[in-house]
Amino acid sequence: MPRSKNLEKVAYHYLKEQIQSKEWLPQTHITEQKISTCLGISRTPIRNAFLKLQEEGYLTIIPHKGAVVTEPKIKFKEYADRLEYIELMIVHQLHFIELKEIQLDFPKLDCLLNQMIACIEQGDVQLYDEKERQLIRVFLQSGKNDYMMSSVMDTIRSLHQQKDSELACILKKNIPKKIHHYSLIVDLLRKRQFGLARKQVRIAVNQLVLSVLND
């Protein structure tokens, strides 16, 4: 029994370290067999470590298929940090679009905005999140910077897949406010009023952060 518990601790600490160090990102799929081969121990202590990490919110066990790394809960300060990062990247992108005189795909942006509004009218938050990611992806693609786009999209995905129920509720309440700001920003870009569009991005992020602090 003591040896079994020691092996369970070995597996537990290894798995937790891989997750916390971001070696395994959210949605990474792992199996007992894979970890058993890696650590050279039997699957039973690994299975127990899986269960413990699921209780702590690090893993989601899929019966007969292993487990996936779950999206970590984001606290209010971390939420604000992510929004401010997105703001910096979007403002940078607006400068780039203005400098290079890039033409945005406004029919596509308008279509996605209308689809987002329809999603809210139907009460489909999950589909709204998908359309919001598509909207931002269309905007970021104009910059030809795949790394920046990937980084921003990962940040947005982490917010959409948030597990903190209180924060998730606030995010849902903020959706009409976000659609309003998206519409204003797209209209300003259509008129090539980049300075006002950048200002609107900052206003939008500021209001979203304040909504969390004041709720």
CSV table of C-alpha atoms in Angstrom, one decimal:
chain,number,residue,atom,x,y,z
A,1,MET,CA,0.0,0.0,0.0
A,2,PRO,CA,2.7,2.6,0.9
A,3,ARG,CA,4.5,1.9,-2.5
A,4,SER,CA,1.2,2.3,-4.4
A,5,LYS,CA,0.5,5.6,-2.7
A,6,ASN,CA,4.1,6.8,-3.5
A,7,LEU,CA,3.6,5.9,-7.1
A,8,GLU,CA,0.3,7.7,-7.1
A,9,LYS,CA,2.1,10.8,-5.8
A,10,VAL,CA,4.7,10.5,-8.5
A,11,ALA,CA,2.0,10.4,-11.2
A,12,TYR,CA,0.0,13.2,-9.6
A,13,HIS,CA,2.9,15.6,-9.3
A,14,TYR,CA,4.1,14.8,-12.8
A,15,LEU,CA,0.7,15.4,-14.3
A,16,LYS,CA,0.1,18.6,-12.4
A,17,GLU,CA,3.5,20.0,-13.3
A,18,GLN,CA,2.8,19.3,-17.0
A,19,ILE,CA,-0.5,21.2,-16.8
A,20,GLN,CA,0.7,24.1,-14.6
A,21,SER,CA,3.8,24.7,-16.7
A,22,LYS,CA,1.6,24.8,-19.9
A,23,GLU,CA,3.4,21.8,-21.4
A,24,TRP,CA,-0.1,20.5,-21.8
A,25,LEU,CA,-2.5,23.1,-23.0
A,26,PRO,CA,-6.3,23.0,-22.4
A,27,GLN,CA,-8.0,20.3,-24.4
A,28,THR,CA,-4.8,18.2,-24.5
A,29,HIS,CA,-5.8,14.5,-24.6
A,30,ILE,CA,-3.8,12.1,-22.3
A,31,THR,CA,-4.3,8.4,-21.5
A,32,GLU,CA,-3.3,6.1,-18.7
A,33,GLN,CA,-1.3,4.0,-21.1
A,34,LYS,CA,0.7,7.0,-22.3
A,35,ILE,CA,1.6,8.1,-18.8
A,36,SER,CA,2.3,4.6,-17.8
A,37,THR,CA,4.8,4.2,-20.6
A,38,CYS,CA,6.4,7.6,-19.8
A,39,LEU,CA,6.8,7.1,-16.1
A,40,GLY,CA,7.4,3.3,-16.1
A,41,ILE,CA,4.7,2.6,-13.6
A,42,SER,CA,1.4,0.7,-13.6
A,43,ARG,CA,-1.9,2.3,-14.7
A,44,THR,CA,-3.7,2.0,-11.3
A,45,PRO,CA,-1.8,4.8,-9.5
A,46,ILE,CA,-2.1,6.9,-12.7
A,47,ARG,CA,-5.9,6.3,-12.7
A,48,ASN,CA,-6.1,7.5,-9.0
A,49,ALA,CA,-4.0,10.6,-9.9
A,50,PHE,CA,-6.5,11.3,-12.8
A,51,LEU,CA,-9.4,11.1,-10.3
A,52,LYS,CA,-7.7,13.5,-7.9
A,53,LEU,CA,-6.8,16.0,-10.6
A,54,GLN,CA,-10.4,15.9,-11.9
A,55,GLU,CA,-11.6,16.7,-8.4
A,56,GLU,CA,-9.2,19.7,-8.4
A,57,GLY,CA,-10.5,20.9,-11.8
A,58,TYR,CA,-7.3,20.1,-13.8
A,59,LEU,CA,-8.7,17.2,-15.8
A,60,THR,CA,-11.9,15.9,-17.3
A,61,ILE,CA,-12.0,12.1,-17.5
A,62,ILE,CA,-13.6,10.6,-20.5
A,63,PRO,CA,-14.7,7.0,-19.8
A,64,HIS,CA,-12.6,4.4,-21.7
A,65,LYS,CA,-10.7,7.2,-23.6
A,66,GLY,CA,-8.4,8.9,-21.0
A,67,ALA,CA,-8.7,12.5,-20.0
A,68,VAL,CA,-8.4,16.0,-21.3
A,69,VAL,CA,-6.8,19.0,-19.7
A,70,THR,CA,-9.6,21.5,-18.6
A,71,GLU,CA,-9.6,25.2,-19.1
A,72,PRO,CA,-8.4,26.8,-15.8
A,73,LYS,CA,-10.8,29.0,-13.9
A,74,ILE,CA,-10.1,32.7,-14.5
A,75,LYS,CA,-10.4,35.1,-11.6
A,76,PHE,CA,-11.5,38.7,-12.2
A,77,LYS,CA,-8.0,40.2,-12.2
A,78,GLU,CA,-6.9,37.6,-14.8
A,79,TYR,CA,-10.0,38.4,-16.9
A,80,ALA,CA,-9.1,42.1,-16.9
A,81,ASP,CA,-5.5,41.2,-17.8
A,82,ARG,CA,-6.7,39.2,-20.8
A,83,LEU,CA,-9.0,42.0,-22.0
A,84,GLU,CA,-6.2,44.5,-21.8
A,85,TYR,CA,-4.0,42.2,-23.8
A,86,ILE,CA,-6.7,41.8,-26.5
A,87,GLU,CA,-7.1,45.6,-26.5
A,88,LEU,CA,-3.4,46.1,-27.2
A,89,MET,CA,-3.4,43.6,-30.0
A,90,ILE,CA,-6.5,45.0,-31.7
A,91,VAL,CA,-5.3,48.6,-31.4
A,92,HIS,CA,-2.0,47.5,-32.9
A,93,GLN,CA,-3.9,45.8,-35.7
A,94,LEU,CA,-5.9,49.0,-36.4
A,95,HIS,CA,-2.6,51.0,-36.8
A,96,PHE,CA,-1.3,48.4,-39.2
A,97,ILE,CA,-4.5,48.4,-41.3
A,98,GLU,CA,-4.4,52.2,-41.5
A,99,LEU,CA,-0.7,52.3,-42.4
A,100,LYS,CA,-1.0,49.6,-45.1
A,101,GLU,CA,-4.3,50.9,-46.3
A,102,ILE,CA,-5.8,47.4,-46.1
A,103,GLN,CA,-9.4,46.9,-47.2
A,104,LEU,CA,-11.4,44.9,-44.7
A,105,ASP,CA,-14.1,42.3,-45.7
A,106,PHE,CA,-17.1,44.4,-44.6
A,107,PRO,CA,-19.8,42.1,-46.1
A,108,LYS,CA,-18.3,39.2,-44.1
A,109,LEU,CA,-18.1,41.3,-40.9
A,110,ASP,CA,-21.7,42.6,-41.4
A,111,CYS,CA,-22.9,39.0,-41.9
A,112,LEU,CA,-21.2,37.8,-38.8
A,113,LEU,CA,-22.6,40.7,-36.7
A,114,ASN,CA,-26.1,39.8,-37.9
A,115,GLN,CA,-25.6,36.2,-37.1
A,116,MET,CA,-24.4,37.1,-33.6
A,117,ILE,CA,-27.5,39.2,-33.0
A,118,ALA,CA,-29.6,36.3,-34.2
A,119,CYS,CA,-27.8,33.9,-31.8
A,120,ILE,CA,-28.7,36.1,-28.8
A,121,GLU,CA,-32.3,36.4,-29.9
A,122,GLN,CA,-32.4,32.6,-30.0
A,123,GLY,CA,-30.6,32.4,-26.7
A,124,ASP,CA,-27.7,30.4,-28.2
A,125,VAL,CA,-24.7,31.6,-26.3
A,126,GLN,CA,-22.4,28.8,-27.5
A,127,LEU,CA,-23.1,29.7,-31.1
A,128,TYR,CA,-22.7,33.4,-30.4
A,129,ASP,CA,-19.2,32.7,-29.0
A,130,GLU,CA,-18.3,30.8,-32.2
A,131,LYS,CA,-19.5,33.7,-34.4
A,132,GLU,CA,-17.6,36.2,-32.2
A,133,ARG,CA,-14.4,34.2,-32.7
A,134,GLN,CA,-15.0,34.2,-36.4
A,135,LEU,CA,-15.6,38.0,-36.5
A,136,ILE,CA,-12.3,38.6,-34.7
A,137,ARG,CA,-10.5,36.1,-36.9
A,138,VAL,CA,-11.7,37.9,-40.1
A,139,PHE,CA,-10.4,41.1,-38.7
A,140,LEU,CA,-7.0,39.7,-37.6
A,141,GLN,CA,-6.4,37.9,-40.8
A,142,SER,CA,-5.9,41.2,-42.6
A,143,GLY,CA,-2.7,41.6,-40.6
A,144,LYS,CA,-0.9,38.5,-42.0
A,145,ASN,CA,0.6,37.8,-38.6
A,146,ASP,CA,-0.3,34.2,-37.8
A,147,TYR,CA,1.4,34.2,-34.4
A,148,MET,CA,-0.5,37.2,-33.1
A,149,MET,CA,-3.8,35.9,-34.5
A,150,SER,CA,-3.2,32.5,-32.8
A,151,SER,CA,-2.3,34.2,-29.5
A,152,VAL,CA,-5.4,36.4,-29.5
A,153,MET,CA,-7.7,33.6,-30.5
A,154,ASP,CA,-6.3,31.4,-27.7
A,155,THR,CA,-7.0,34.2,-25.2
A,156,ILE,CA,-10.5,34.7,-26.4
A,157,ARG,CA,-11.1,30.9,-26.4
A,158,SER,CA,-10.0,30.8,-22.8
A,159,LEU,CA,-12.6,33.4,-21.9
A,160,HIS,CA,-15.4,31.6,-23.9
A,161,GLN,CA,-14.6,28.3,-22.2
A,162,GLN,CA,-14.5,29.8,-18.7
A,163,LYS,CA,-15.4,27.4,-15.9
A,164,ASP,CA,-15.9,30.0,-13.1
A,165,SER,CA,-19.7,30.2,-12.9
A,166,GLU,CA,-19.8,33.8,-11.5
A,167,LEU,CA,-17.6,35.2,-14.2
A,168,ALA,CA,-19.3,33.2,-16.9
A,169,CYS,CA,-22.6,34.7,-15.9
A,170,ILE,CA,-21.2,38.2,-16.1
A,171,LEU,CA,-19.7,37.5,-19.6
A,172,LYS,CA,-23.2,36.4,-20.7
A,173,LYS,CA,-24.8,39.6,-19.4
A,174,ASN,CA,-22.1,41.6,-21.3
A,175,ILE,CA,-23.0,40.1,-24.7
A,176,PRO,CA,-25.5,42.9,-25.8
A,177,LYS,CA,-22.9,45.5,-24.8
A,178,LYS,CA,-20.2,43.8,-26.9
A,179,ILE,CA,-22.4,43.6,-29.9
A,180,HIS,CA,-23.1,47.3,-29.6
A,181,HIS,CA,-19.4,48.1,-29.5
A,182,TYR,CA,-18.6,45.7,-32.4
A,183,SER,CA,-21.2,47.5,-34.5
A,184,LEU,CA,-19.8,50.9,-33.7
A,185,ILE,CA,-16.2,49.8,-34.4
A,186,VAL,CA,-17.1,48.2,-37.8
A,187,ASP,CA,-19.0,51.3,-38.9
A,188,LEU,CA,-16.0,53.6,-37.9
A,189,LEU,CA,-13.7,51.3,-39.9
A,190,ARG,CA,-16.0,51.4,-42.9
A,191,LYS,CA,-15.6,55.2,-42.8
A,192,ARG,CA,-11.8,54.9,-42.4
A,193,GLN,CA,-12.0,56.7,-39.0
A,194,PHE,CA,-9.2,54.7,-37.4
A,195,GLY,CA,-8.5,57.1,-34.5
A,196,LEU,CA,-12.1,56.9,-33.4
A,197,ALA,CA,-12.2,53.1,-33.9
A,198,ARG,CA,-9.1,52.7,-31.6
A,199,LYS,CA,-10.8,55.0,-29.1
A,200,GLN,CA,-14.0,52.9,-29.3
A,201,VAL,CA,-11.9,49.7,-28.6
A,202,ARG,CA,-10.5,51.2,-25.5
A,203,ILE,CA,-14.0,52.4,-24.3
A,204,ALA,CA,-15.4,48.9,-24.9
A,205,VAL,CA,-12.6,47.1,-22.9
A,206,ASN,CA,-12.9,49.7,-20.1
A,207,GLN,CA,-16.6,49.1,-19.8
A,208,LEU,CA,-16.2,45.3,-19.8
A,209,VAL,CA,-13.6,45.5,-17.1
A,210,LEU,CA,-15.7,47.8,-15.0
A,211,SER,CA,-18.7,45.5,-15.4
A,212,VAL,CA,-16.8,42.8,-13.6
A,213,LEU,CA,-15.5,45.0,-10.9
A,214,ASN,CA,-18.8,46.6,-10.2
A,215,ASP,CA,-21.0,43.5,-10.4
